[in-house]
Amino acid sequence: MIAWKNMDALASYQDLLKADRVNIAEAMFGEAGAERVKSYSVPMGEGMDFNYAARPVDETVLAKLAAFAKEAQLTEKYAALYNGEVINTGEKRMVLHHMTRGQQGEAVVADGVDKRSFYVEQQQKIAELARKVHSGELTNAAGETFTTVVQIGIGGSDLGPRAMYLALEGWAKVNGTHKMKAEFISNVDPDDASAVLGKIDVARSLFVLVSKSGTTLETLTNESFVKDALAKAGLDASKHMIAVTSETSPLAKSADYLAAFFMDDYIGGRYSSTSAVGGAVLSLAFGPEVFAQFLEGAAEQDTLAKNEDLLKNPSMLDALIGVYERNVLGYPATAVLPYSQALSRFPAHLQQLDMESNGKSVNRFGEPVDYVTGPIIFGEPGTNGQHSFYQLLHQGTDITPLQFVGFRHNQMDNDVLIQGTTSQQKLCANVAAQIVAFACGKEDENRNKYFAGGRPSSIIIGDKLTPKALGALLAHFENKVMFQGFAWNVNSFDQEGVQLGKVLATRVLKGETDGALKVYSDLLGI
């Protein structure tokens, strides 16, 4: 029997509060530090390891975290999720994004349909369309092949798929699987759509409209923008557009689209990259075989997340160390720092994933909680970030835990030797140096040059960023967020916080304003 309790009601949490603090600078110093780096590591599969040597834990803290995981029933709650229990209490829905990449437990039937079969069917339909496009069976009116795919969506319909496309674009070009260039239109700002339309050949472009409800204001506005451009080019928009939506939306059976692929209410936007939301654009861009590899990597990570042993479950371990840093040590933010240019938009995706999921101040039952929950998430790829915000990370008054990601080999197998080392070696040298610099600091009589150290970090180290590795990386962070939500006893799968602004914006557009809302509307020329 699962008991959904607030964190501060657990004896193991109270015990965790009493744990002696770990001095990271001392723990990471000298030979002891070297041994710690070797031993504080968990295999993630796909040539990757989660190394947490520079996080503020030791054997005692880890034992207390394991006790917390057991009392909080994290493994049981994960099983309840993938077995189809109603985990999204706010919207009274199941949470099934794991099922888009594999069957983790029992068969789940909803709306009279086996959900795993439903998701596989959508993937197969997308694969068939992609093959027709790539083979030239499906062309534009002039018989020309489509060369560009443009995703129109916002939030989870944009951030995840965009990040995944950019992560694999270089790899696909080197490996001969880059079938179509992908572009993305998300912002209702007309400059966004104009910029994309200005650099593509609309006659040879397929547009993927993504809206679960079929009523998303920004997305439908951008669709109209695109349809206008197609009409001005003398093109039939219905021959250039496909929809990804729910079966009950007004887009589902519309003659305005070449095809429609379906998602459902059991997959939130920020968890939808492995559904048709990511599947359509990624399969068109890289081929369905590459998308299948991506799913395989995610599925293997989901299986790893079932392990009851905390020290063999990297997602749960990462999550609970994060809870310890947030709730016991009081750190307000986490920086995601991938040392891979291909992951340039990955921090933005994780920002939505984490902050929209666990940015909650009430528990699963709508009751206020008396402890802090989700941290602020931000980040940029290294080494660019080093020349931007690392100053504050090293010497600022707040301590910010850091999550590095690094790979031994670059994606595109293209490098140069300069001053005895390659660019990739220079990149990897920087991330290694930053971990130790943050942890150990530097003594100096000149306080301006003094580094206190004690700044915690972890790193996911991989061989190369491949489709399977990317899937594993994505699932690791999705599962980390899930485990943290369980620990804080919040509902990680609704997002009421995005609704109020939408409601007020609709009032503004209808002219139904007064008070400050009217003045701001007037100032903006609405």
XYZ file of C-alpha atoms in Angstrom:
526
model
C 0.000 0.000 0.000
C 1.469 3.336 -1.092
C 1.278 6.217 1.371
C 1.571 9.693 -0.163
C 3.098 11.721 2.659
C 4.742 15.117 2.810
C 8.497 14.894 3.103
C 8.657 16.495 6.539
C 6.365 13.779 7.907
C 8.996 11.106 7.227
C 11.311 10.011 10.038
C 14.098 9.436 7.500
C 13.923 13.074 6.417
C 14.227 14.267 10.005
C 17.218 11.954 10.354
C 18.726 13.404 7.170
C 18.537 16.900 8.627
C 20.839 15.784 11.433
C 23.561 14.363 9.170
C 27.038 15.889 9.460
C 27.872 18.115 6.519
C 30.487 16.926 4.017
C 33.404 19.244 3.298
C 33.727 18.840 -0.461
C 37.077 20.636 -0.638
C 38.596 18.201 1.840
C 36.889 15.158 0.340
C 38.163 15.959 -3.159
C 41.753 16.770 -2.117
C 44.785 14.599 -2.931
C 44.785 10.806 -3.186
C 41.579 10.494 -1.193
C 39.892 12.691 -3.790
C 41.287 10.566 -6.607
C 39.873 7.391 -5.036
C 36.565 9.120 -4.440
C 36.258 10.049 -8.130
C 36.864 6.409 -9.068
C 34.341 4.961 -6.628
C 31.500 7.521 -6.583
C 30.209 6.540 -10.014
C 27.193 4.628 -11.365
C 26.965 3.093 -14.874
C 24.115 4.474 -16.996
C 24.571 2.306 -20.065
C 25.308 3.555 -23.587
C 28.927 4.214 -22.586
C 27.856 6.714 -19.921
C 28.449 7.011 -16.182
C 26.932 9.271 -13.543
C 29.830 10.495 -11.392
C 28.813 12.230 -8.171
C 32.203 12.437 -6.408
C 32.011 16.229 -6.127
C 28.500 16.245 -4.620
C 28.201 16.887 -0.842
C 27.613 13.284 0.242
C 29.531 10.514 1.978
C 28.672 6.965 3.051
C 26.618 8.225 5.987
C 24.568 10.668 3.927
C 24.085 8.087 1.179
C 22.794 5.563 3.713
C 20.322 8.131 5.022
C 19.211 8.931 1.475
C 18.660 5.211 0.841
C 16.520 5.035 3.979
C 14.570 8.057 2.763
C 14.015 6.445 -0.655
C 12.644 3.344 1.042
C 10.351 5.182 3.483
C 9.123 7.514 0.712
C 8.389 4.405 -1.403
C 9.999 5.906 -4.486
C 10.355 2.569 -6.278
C 6.735 1.656 -5.551
C 5.527 5.052 -6.779
C 7.459 4.676 -10.018
C 5.884 1.234 -10.485
C 2.435 2.715 -9.840
C 3.143 5.291 -12.552
C 4.215 2.878 -15.281
C 1.471 0.406 -14.339
C -1.171 3.015 -15.102
C -2.360 4.358 -11.754
C -3.751 7.900 -11.684
C -0.575 9.773 -10.714
C -1.553 13.177 -12.136
C -3.958 14.052 -9.328
C -4.587 17.612 -10.538
C -6.074 16.454 -13.828
C -7.035 12.949 -12.631
C -4.969 11.250 -15.316
C -2.463 8.481 -15.746
C 1.114 9.381 -16.707
C 2.288 7.248 -19.625
C 5.214 8.921 -21.405
C 7.427 5.947 -20.457
C 5.141 3.742 -22.521
C 6.062 5.553 -25.742
C 9.451 3.811 -25.572
C 8.613 0.455 -23.986
C 6.366 -1.648 -21.767
C 7.752 -1.287 -18.235
C 5.139 -3.273 -16.345
C 1.541 -4.348 -16.730
C -0.503 -3.695 -19.857
C -2.369 -0.404 -19.498
C -5.792 0.017 -21.059
C -7.418 3.448 -21.237
C -10.372 4.664 -23.288
C -10.800 1.047 -24.367
C -7.343 0.960 -25.970
C -4.090 -0.804 -25.070
C -1.866 2.250 -24.731
C 1.432 0.636 -25.674
C -0.136 -0.641 -28.885
C -1.580 2.809 -29.539
C 1.813 4.532 -29.214
C 3.524 1.902 -31.374
C 0.825 2.309 -34.028
C 1.411 6.067 -34.164
C 5.167 5.532 -34.459
C 4.618 3.070 -37.311
C 2.338 5.512 -39.155
C 4.914 8.269 -38.753
C 7.656 5.940 -40.003
C 5.599 5.074 -43.068
C 5.022 8.746 -43.901
C 8.716 9.503 -43.407
C 9.714 6.700 -45.770
C 7.311 7.995 -48.435
C 8.766 11.474 -48.142
C 12.373 10.264 -48.213
C 11.798 7.923 -51.163
C 10.076 10.616 -53.222
C 6.751 8.799 -53.228
C 5.204 11.808 -51.512
C 6.195 15.098 -53.161
C 4.929 18.617 -53.647
C 2.571 19.538 -56.489
C 5.499 20.039 -58.866
C 6.824 16.538 -58.165
C 9.764 17.878 -56.180
C 10.958 16.159 -53.011
C 10.507 17.854 -49.669
C 13.824 19.050 -48.245
C 12.782 20.840 -45.036
C 10.476 20.013 -42.137
C 9.192 22.848 -39.946
C 7.663 22.142 -36.534
C 5.029 24.631 -35.360
C 4.437 24.332 -31.625
C 5.238 25.944 -28.301
C 6.400 24.815 -24.868
C 6.851 21.063 -24.788
C 5.859 20.871 -28.453
C 8.959 22.912 -29.281
C 11.636 22.842 -26.574
C 12.180 19.097 -26.381
C 11.980 18.247 -30.097
C 14.138 21.269 -30.974
C 16.776 20.285 -28.397
C 16.767 16.676 -29.630
C 17.076 17.713 -33.287
C 20.024 20.011 -32.596
C 21.637 17.299 -30.476
C 21.657 14.829 -33.379
C 21.983 17.077 -36.432
C 25.788 16.848 -36.603
C 25.857 13.133 -35.820
C 23.310 12.454 -38.564
C 25.262 14.388 -41.173
C 28.424 12.392 -40.475
C 26.564 9.071 -40.373
C 24.584 9.656 -43.554
C 21.168 9.791 -41.924
C 20.402 13.506 -42.228
C 17.359 13.331 -44.495
C 15.803 16.782 -44.092
C 16.725 20.078 -42.476
C 14.443 20.933 -39.536
C 13.343 24.392 -38.467
C 11.059 25.410 -35.601
C 8.473 28.159 -35.162
C 7.259 28.669 -31.599
C 6.965 32.294 -30.504
C 3.793 34.172 -31.436
C 6.122 37.095 -32.161
C 5.726 37.481 -35.962
C 9.467 37.932 -36.289
C 9.943 34.263 -35.372
C 7.777 32.890 -38.180
C 9.058 35.518 -40.622
C 12.673 34.611 -39.936
C 12.069 30.900 -40.537
C 9.924 31.422 -43.637
C 12.528 33.823 -44.999
C 15.271 31.192 -45.046
C 13.440 28.149 -46.401
C 11.928 27.161 -49.726
C 8.270 26.910 -48.698
C 7.453 24.962 -51.855
C 9.716 22.128 -50.688
C 8.803 22.274 -46.996
C 6.537 20.112 -44.826
C 5.009 21.790 -41.785
C 4.194 19.810 -38.641
C 1.506 21.512 -36.555
C 1.614 20.279 -32.947
C -1.264 21.038 -30.598
C -2.868 18.429 -28.346
C -6.107 20.381 -27.943
C -6.056 21.926 -31.395
C -6.776 25.288 -29.759
C -3.346 26.577 -28.637
C -3.443 30.308 -29.455
C 0.226 30.787 -30.331
C 0.382 27.642 -32.458
C -2.802 28.341 -34.419
C -1.664 31.924 -34.998
C 1.623 30.689 -36.421
C -0.229 28.121 -38.524
C -2.215 30.961 -40.090
C 1.046 32.825 -40.669
C 2.436 29.806 -42.529
C -0.758 29.196 -44.503
C -0.678 32.800 -45.629
C 2.906 32.364 -46.878
C 1.942 29.172 -48.726
C -1.066 30.862 -50.316
C 1.054 33.806 -51.465
C 3.399 31.285 -53.096
C 0.434 29.759 -54.935
C 0.588 26.534 -52.929
C -2.147 24.358 -51.448
C -1.451 24.395 -47.705
C -3.223 21.060 -47.181
C -0.538 19.390 -49.289
C 2.245 20.807 -47.100
C 0.950 20.308 -43.555
C 0.559 17.410 -41.131
C -0.906 17.559 -37.627
C 0.124 16.002 -34.329
C -2.856 16.268 -32.030
C -5.356 14.325 -29.939
C -8.015 12.176 -31.551
C -10.732 14.451 -30.174
C -9.277 17.773 -31.340
C -10.695 19.739 -34.292
C -7.466 19.005 -36.195
C -7.831 15.223 -36.028
C -9.954 14.644 -39.111
C -9.492 17.947 -40.891
C -8.974 18.050 -44.653
C -6.415 20.799 -44.025
C -3.683 18.200 -43.409
C -1.941 15.475 -45.351
C -2.065 13.271 -42.260
C -2.721 13.415 -38.528
C -0.802 11.551 -35.841
C -2.123 11.237 -32.350
C -1.017 11.826 -28.779
C -3.235 11.769 -25.694
C -3.863 13.429 -22.367
C -1.643 10.929 -20.529
C 1.548 12.532 -21.871
C 2.423 16.069 -20.811
C 4.072 18.358 -23.344
C 7.422 18.499 -21.551
C 7.516 14.683 -21.482
C 6.478 14.273 -25.129
C 9.756 14.124 -27.083
C 9.489 10.332 -27.351
C 5.854 10.491 -28.520
C 4.495 11.602 -31.883
C 5.382 15.175 -30.841
C 9.072 14.423 -31.268
C 8.606 11.377 -33.459
C 7.236 13.183 -36.512
C 9.914 15.854 -36.844
C 12.810 13.583 -35.813
C 11.745 10.725 -38.087
C 11.402 13.110 -41.023
C 14.734 14.754 -40.253
C 16.820 11.644 -39.537
C 14.757 8.625 -40.533
C 12.571 6.376 -38.338
C 15.494 4.044 -37.622
C 17.365 6.827 -35.814
C 14.257 7.748 -33.843
C 13.935 4.068 -32.858
C 17.506 4.113 -31.515
C 16.644 7.229 -29.499
C 13.647 5.425 -27.996
C 15.760 2.379 -27.219
C 18.236 4.435 -25.200
C 15.384 6.022 -23.230
C 13.752 2.637 -22.561
C 16.993 1.187 -21.185
C 17.308 4.131 -18.805
C 13.691 3.677 -17.686
C 14.480 0.064 -16.845
C 17.536 1.137 -14.858
C 15.323 3.526 -12.879
C 13.374 0.522 -11.522
C 16.373 -0.655 -9.465
C 15.609 -0.564 -5.731
C 19.299 -0.165 -4.868
C 19.907 3.587 -4.732
C 23.572 3.205 -5.672
C 22.635 1.323 -8.847
C 19.878 3.719 -9.881
C 21.482 6.906 -11.270
C 18.215 8.802 -11.777
C 17.026 8.206 -8.220
C 20.481 8.909 -6.788
C 20.778 12.173 -8.729
C 17.273 13.132 -7.595
C 17.838 12.488 -3.901
C 21.203 14.223 -3.773
C 19.371 17.160 -5.360
C 16.674 16.996 -2.664
C 19.407 16.955 -0.005
C 21.087 19.998 -1.567
C 17.773 21.839 -1.856
C 16.085 21.003 1.435
C 18.932 20.358 3.848
C 21.711 22.579 2.483
C 19.358 25.270 1.202
C 20.733 25.740 -2.320
C 18.148 27.580 -4.482
C 19.212 26.728 -8.031
C 20.889 24.115 -10.223
C 22.977 24.821 -13.320
C 22.983 22.369 -16.233
C 26.292 22.645 -18.097
C 26.736 20.367 -21.125
C 30.238 20.447 -22.600
C 28.828 19.661 -26.024
C 27.667 22.281 -28.496
C 25.151 19.766 -29.827
C 23.342 20.071 -26.466
C 23.041 23.850 -26.804
C 19.262 23.810 -26.198
C 19.219 20.912 -23.739
C 19.364 23.211 -20.669
C 16.341 25.139 -21.984
C 14.402 21.892 -22.323
C 15.411 20.777 -18.813
C 14.408 24.198 -17.500
C 10.831 23.575 -18.609
C 10.900 19.904 -17.638
C 12.028 20.624 -14.085
C 10.478 24.000 -13.276
C 7.078 23.301 -14.834
C 6.945 19.902 -13.121
C 8.131 20.690 -9.601
C 7.580 24.425 -9.304
C 4.743 23.776 -6.875
C 3.894 25.069 -3.384
C 1.056 22.640 -2.661
C 1.172 18.868 -2.374
C -0.690 16.290 -4.440
C -3.855 17.008 -2.469
C -3.750 20.808 -2.858
C -2.417 21.441 0.638
C 0.428 23.954 1.190
C 3.828 22.413 1.931
C 6.175 23.758 4.607
C 9.404 23.123 2.701
C 10.974 24.319 -0.533
C 10.435 22.313 -3.694
C 11.859 22.619 -7.224
C 15.025 24.685 -7.771
C 15.624 27.301 -10.443
C 17.216 25.617 -13.471
C 19.485 27.418 -15.906
C 22.495 26.679 -18.067
C 24.510 27.037 -21.246
C 26.993 24.797 -22.998
C 30.645 24.909 -21.989
C 33.028 26.498 -22.620
C 30.775 29.458 -23.494
C 29.276 29.575 -20.010
C 32.721 29.905 -18.461
C 32.970 33.340 -20.070
C 29.468 34.300 -18.963
C 28.012 33.367 -15.563
C 30.726 31.140 -14.030
C 32.065 34.171 -12.156
C 28.999 34.081 -9.914
C 29.145 30.295 -9.655
C 32.762 30.422 -8.437
C 32.737 33.491 -6.192
C 29.124 34.602 -5.731
C 27.363 34.614 -2.383
C 24.973 31.781 -3.320
C 26.186 28.235 -3.864
C 24.681 26.628 -6.964
C 24.995 22.850 -7.535
C 26.210 22.057 -11.043
C 25.320 19.241 -13.406
C 27.978 18.766 -16.070
C 27.637 16.559 -19.145
C 30.728 15.666 -21.174
C 31.848 13.231 -23.882
C 35.248 11.753 -24.654
C 34.726 12.010 -28.411
C 33.074 14.647 -30.576
C 30.153 13.808 -32.855
C 31.465 14.840 -36.231
C 34.882 13.127 -36.185
C 36.499 16.370 -37.277
C 39.214 17.994 -35.179
C 42.561 19.753 -35.395
C 45.777 19.494 -33.439
C 46.890 22.865 -32.068
C 49.779 23.304 -29.640
C 49.946 19.575 -29.051
C 46.285 18.915 -28.231
C 43.003 18.617 -30.122
C 39.955 20.833 -29.684
C 38.111 17.941 -28.010
C 40.966 17.483 -25.542
C 40.830 21.199 -24.744
C 37.068 20.946 -24.199
C 37.437 17.952 -21.877
C 40.341 19.596 -20.037
C 38.099 22.552 -19.283
C 35.295 20.479 -17.762
C 37.738 18.443 -15.640
C 39.371 21.648 -14.429
C 36.051 23.280 -13.600
C 34.860 20.364 -11.464
C 38.025 20.457 -9.336
C 38.137 24.265 -9.224
C 34.547 24.457 -8.001
C 35.110 21.710 -5.442
C 38.549 22.612 -4.069
C 38.857 26.342 -4.646
C 42.136 28.217 -4.178
C 43.753 29.994 -1.255
C 45.015 33.534 -1.873
C 45.787 36.456 0.400
C 44.222 38.695 -2.201
C 40.531 38.123 -1.424
C 39.606 39.074 -4.967
C 41.536 36.009 -6.137
C 40.390 33.710 -3.321
C 38.091 30.797 -4.212
C 36.271 29.239 -1.266
C 35.539 25.987 -3.104
C 32.890 23.676 -1.703
C 30.771 24.186 -4.820
C 29.106 20.819 -5.574
C 28.850 19.220 -8.985
C 28.232 15.947 -10.750
C 29.035 14.882 -14.283
C 27.545 12.460 -16.743
C 30.489 11.228 -18.804
C 29.894 9.442 -22.108
C 31.858 8.185 -25.081
C 29.918 10.007 -27.796
C 26.529 11.692 -28.144
C 24.632 9.150 -30.259
C 20.843 8.687 -30.634
C 20.812 5.976 -27.937
C 22.977 8.062 -25.604
C 20.679 11.053 -26.116
C 17.627 8.934 -25.291
C 19.307 7.711 -22.124
C 20.297 11.250 -21.162
C 16.763 12.544 -21.687
C 15.174 9.715 -19.693
C 17.703 10.167 -16.869
C 16.566 13.736 -16.301
C 12.877 12.945 -16.796
C 13.140 10.244 -14.152
C 15.185 12.480 -11.855
C 12.394 15.081 -11.948
C 9.789 12.354 -11.322
C 11.637 10.992 -8.274
C 12.054 14.492 -6.842
C 8.347 15.154 -7.292
C 7.583 11.944 -5.419
C 9.992 12.979 -2.645
C 8.351 16.396 -2.274
C 4.872 14.834 -2.583
C 3.899 17.241 -5.369
C 2.117 16.533 -8.636
C 4.853 16.807 -11.268
C 2.454 16.312 -14.162
C 0.132 19.321 -14.262
C 1.024 22.967 -14.891
C -1.696 25.255 -13.652
C 0.909 28.002 -13.292
C 0.882 28.633 -17.043
C -2.891 29.135 -17.243
C -3.633 32.470 -15.536
C -1.564 34.529 -17.958
C -3.339 32.848 -20.887
C -6.741 33.749 -19.464
C -5.795 37.388 -18.948
C -4.237 37.618 -22.426
C -7.505 36.407 -23.921
C -9.348 39.133 -22.000
C -6.954 41.741 -23.363
C -7.519 40.610 -26.956
C -11.295 40.787 -26.417
C -11.000 44.297 -24.991
C -12.322 43.123 -21.618
C -9.828 45.034 -19.466
C -9.829 47.430 -16.549
C -7.387 48.711 -13.937
C -3.715 47.960 -14.387
C -4.449 45.427 -17.142
C -6.075 48.127 -19.269
C -3.243 50.613 -18.705
C -0.571 48.071 -19.658
C -2.639 47.125 -22.723
C -2.869 50.754 -23.757
C 0.858 51.303 -23.211
C 1.584 48.353 -25.522
C -0.731 49.678 -28.212
C -3.209 46.803 -28.166
